[in-house]
Amino acid sequence: MSHFVIPNHTVVGTNVLSEAAPLLKKMGNKAFIVTGRHVAVSDMMKQLTALLDENGIDCVIFDGITGEPTDTMIENGVEMLKSSGCDFIIGIGGGSPLDSAKAIAAMAVNEGSIADYNGKEITGEILPLAAIPTTAGTGSEATKFTVITDSEKGIKMLLKGDVLVPKLAIVDSSFTVGTPKSVTSATGLDALTHAVEAYTSRKAFSMTDTLAVSAVKRIMKYLPIAYKEPDNSLAREQMSIAALEAGICINNSSVTIVHGMSRPIGALFHIPHGMSNAMLLKECLSFAVSGAYEKFANLGRETGVANDSDSDETAAEKFIDSLQNICDVCEIPTLEQYGIDRDEYYSKISKMATDAVASGSPANTVKEVTVDDCIEIYKKLYV
Ligand SMILES: NC(=O)c1ccc[n+]([C@@H]2O[C@H](COP(=O)([O-])OP(=O)(O)OC[C@H]3O[C@@H](n4cnc5c(N)ncnc54)[C@H](O)[C@@H]3O)[C@@H](O)[C@H]2O)c1
Ligand SMILES: [Fe+2]
């Protein structure tokens, strides 16, 4: 690998939104803002619309993203965008509104339904896109990916295209201060999963390795603090930086087995994305580790849970144990504790395993992953 793609401009830090004004001004005169109901009525939205107003930028707000995005929500957004007269798009919110902004931008200039683009590269001259995350998790502000549910097939589609990388990422960690514990844990563990998967992916290379190690170290140190002290501004800033670093990593080195197996759980059981990753983390990586002992061992040594006298195998296992520890600190439930019915779960394992492998993500794992392997791992989550 040698191709490294990032947003044209990134503004990152605490209380940095206003610094992005000149960049927003260059993007157009009327913004189509994509968001969810909660963010639409928040102080964050007030700050954004006031900034646009001060800079003579008109806007229209689409707040129809009422959870993780579906094809239907995207169609509604496209319809509103086409009649709005807007010349650029701003996604503000968690990964769901950011992904939706990308999908709406793409489907405004492409034929057919978004599901037609599953497995293909999305192209086209899309409107300029700015992304403002309000969670420290997905890193969608820096990625070419958009995850949209095909409501007919019950599949969370991983759609991609370099044109979807936002032109401008505004990562203002003040937006994440005070986020509820459940959102902090799920989104923070999503970012951790991104960094670990990208570092141990077949597609990993020098440019992403550096950022991945940095993100893992920040998250192991600061996620427990952000979780226990929701108003801790330093921990929030470090988590926002880590999520951005991890987003850049997956954009260039991809995710692997955990995300591949997490999307089917999300699609069928509506568990928040980061939480289903966390539920899978230990079992998936315990499976994958024998293909990449050295990489997992490096993470163990870099984070201080292992040292130079440990063999790679021991250091790697210590690191995977430390991942389970941080999930425990963040009070991640089991499927059973989350209230999933065992029989229903078992009846879906075969479809989930097939969909996981079909998504392509498990194939990025260094160790080969088959449908049968996924079936065995899914079973281990609910004995
Ligand atoms: N595009 C990518 O590269 C990429 C990567 C990983 C995941 N994803 C996708 O992103 C989606 C998940 O995104 P997410 O984890 O950010 O969750 P989300 O966007 O669904 O938000 C989760 C909840 O947090 C709330 N919320 C958001 N910001 C808040 C704030 N500042 N304060 C209080 N509440 C707030 C939202 O209203 C919502 O209820 C999934 O669909 C996942 O598959 C995309
Ligand atoms: Fe993710």
PDB file of N, CA and C and ligand atoms in Angstrom, residues 137-139 147 187 189-191 193-194 197 250 255 259 262-263 273-274 277, ligand 2:
ATOM      1  N   GLY A 137     -15.784   8.888  17.859  1.00  0.00           N
ATOM      2  CA  GLY A 137     -15.934   7.473  17.578  1.00  0.00           C
ATOM      3  C   GLY A 137     -15.639   7.072  16.153  1.00  0.00           C
ATOM      4  N   THR A 138     -16.579   7.333  15.251  1.00  0.00           N
ATOM      5  CA  THR A 138     -16.515   6.696  13.932  1.00  0.00           C
ATOM      6  C   THR A 138     -15.350   7.183  13.080  1.00  0.00           C
ATOM      7  N   GLY A 139     -14.941   8.457  13.268  1.00  0.00           N
ATOM      8  CA  GLY A 139     -13.926   9.006  12.369  1.00  0.00           C
ATOM      9  C   GLY A 139     -14.477   9.231  10.972  1.00  0.00           C
ATOM     10  N   VAL A 147     -22.073   3.971   5.951  1.00  0.00           N
ATOM     11  CA  VAL A 147     -22.725   2.700   6.305  1.00  0.00           C
ATOM     12  C   VAL A 147     -24.234   2.945   6.352  1.00  0.00           C
ATOM     13  N   THR A 187     -18.978   4.784  21.378  1.00  0.00           N
ATOM     14  CA  THR A 187     -18.238   5.473  20.323  1.00  0.00           C
ATOM     15  C   THR A 187     -16.719   5.370  20.562  1.00  0.00           C
ATOM     16  N   LEU A 189     -15.107   2.969  22.065  1.00  0.00           N
ATOM     17  CA  LEU A 189     -14.641   1.609  21.750  1.00  0.00           C
ATOM     18  C   LEU A 189     -14.698   1.345  20.243  1.00  0.00           C
ATOM     19  N   ASP A 190     -15.568   2.045  19.542  1.00  0.00           N
ATOM     20  CA  ASP A 190     -15.563   1.958  18.068  1.00  0.00           C
ATOM     21  C   ASP A 190     -14.223   2.490  17.551  1.00  0.00           C
ATOM     22  N   ALA A 191     -13.816   3.647  18.063  1.00  0.00           N
ATOM     23  CA  ALA A 191     -12.538   4.234  17.622  1.00  0.00           C
ATOM     24  C   ALA A 191     -11.370   3.295  17.955  1.00  0.00           C
ATOM     25  N   THR A 193     -11.492   0.069  18.233  1.00  0.00           N
ATOM     26  CA  THR A 193     -11.570  -1.063  17.296  1.00  0.00           C
ATOM     27  C   THR A 193     -10.993  -0.667  15.940  1.00  0.00           C
ATOM     28  N   HIS A 194     -11.314   0.546  15.488  1.00  0.00           N
ATOM     29  CA  HIS A 194     -10.752   1.010  14.202  1.00  0.00           C
ATOM     30  C   HIS A 194      -9.225   0.971  14.232  1.00  0.00           C
ATOM     31  N   GLU A 197      -7.835  -2.638  14.431  1.00  0.00           N
ATOM     32  CA  GLU A 197      -8.055  -3.379  13.176  1.00  0.00           C
ATOM     33  C   GLU A 197      -7.160  -2.840  12.055  1.00  0.00           C
ATOM     34  N   ILE A 250      -8.516   3.785   9.198  1.00  0.00           N
ATOM     35  CA  ILE A 250      -9.390   2.838   8.468  1.00  0.00           C
ATOM     36  C   ILE A 250      -9.621   3.308   7.038  1.00  0.00           C
ATOM     37  N   VAL A 255     -10.907  -1.784   7.951  1.00  0.00           N
ATOM     38  CA  VAL A 255     -11.235  -2.582   9.130  1.00  0.00           C
ATOM     39  C   VAL A 255     -11.137  -4.062   8.756  1.00  0.00           C
ATOM     40  N   HIS A 259     -15.350  -5.478  12.595  1.00  0.00           N
ATOM     41  CA  HIS A 259     -16.394  -4.706  11.912  1.00  0.00           C
ATOM     42  C   HIS A 259     -17.205  -5.568  10.962  1.00  0.00           C
ATOM     43  N   SER A 262     -19.620  -7.239  13.097  1.00  0.00           N
ATOM     44  CA  SER A 262     -20.446  -6.325  13.899  1.00  0.00           C
ATOM     45  C   SER A 262     -21.639  -5.781  13.112  1.00  0.00           C
ATOM     46  N   ARG A 263     -21.413  -5.456  11.850  1.00  0.00           N
ATOM     47  CA  ARG A 263     -22.509  -4.862  11.060  1.00  0.00           C
ATOM     48  C   ARG A 263     -23.738  -5.758  11.008  1.00  0.00           C
ATOM     49  N   HIS A 273     -23.592   0.584  17.101  1.00  0.00           N
ATOM     50  CA  HIS A 273     -22.430   0.061  16.369  1.00  0.00           C
ATOM     51  C   HIS A 273     -21.201  -0.200  17.251  1.00  0.00           C
ATOM     52  N   GLY A 274     -20.823   0.785  18.045  1.00  0.00           N
ATOM     53  CA  GLY A 274     -19.612   0.631  18.866  1.00  0.00           C
ATOM     54  C   GLY A 274     -19.785  -0.437  19.930  1.00  0.00           C
ATOM     55  N   ASN A 277     -19.336  -3.841  18.310  1.00  0.00           N
ATOM     56  CA  ASN A 277     -17.892  -4.073  18.111  1.00  0.00           C
ATOM     57  C   ASN A 277     -17.277  -4.569  19.412  1.00  0.00           C
TER      58      ASN A 277
HETATM   59 FE    FE B   2     -16.768   1.549  13.334  1.00  0.00          FE
END
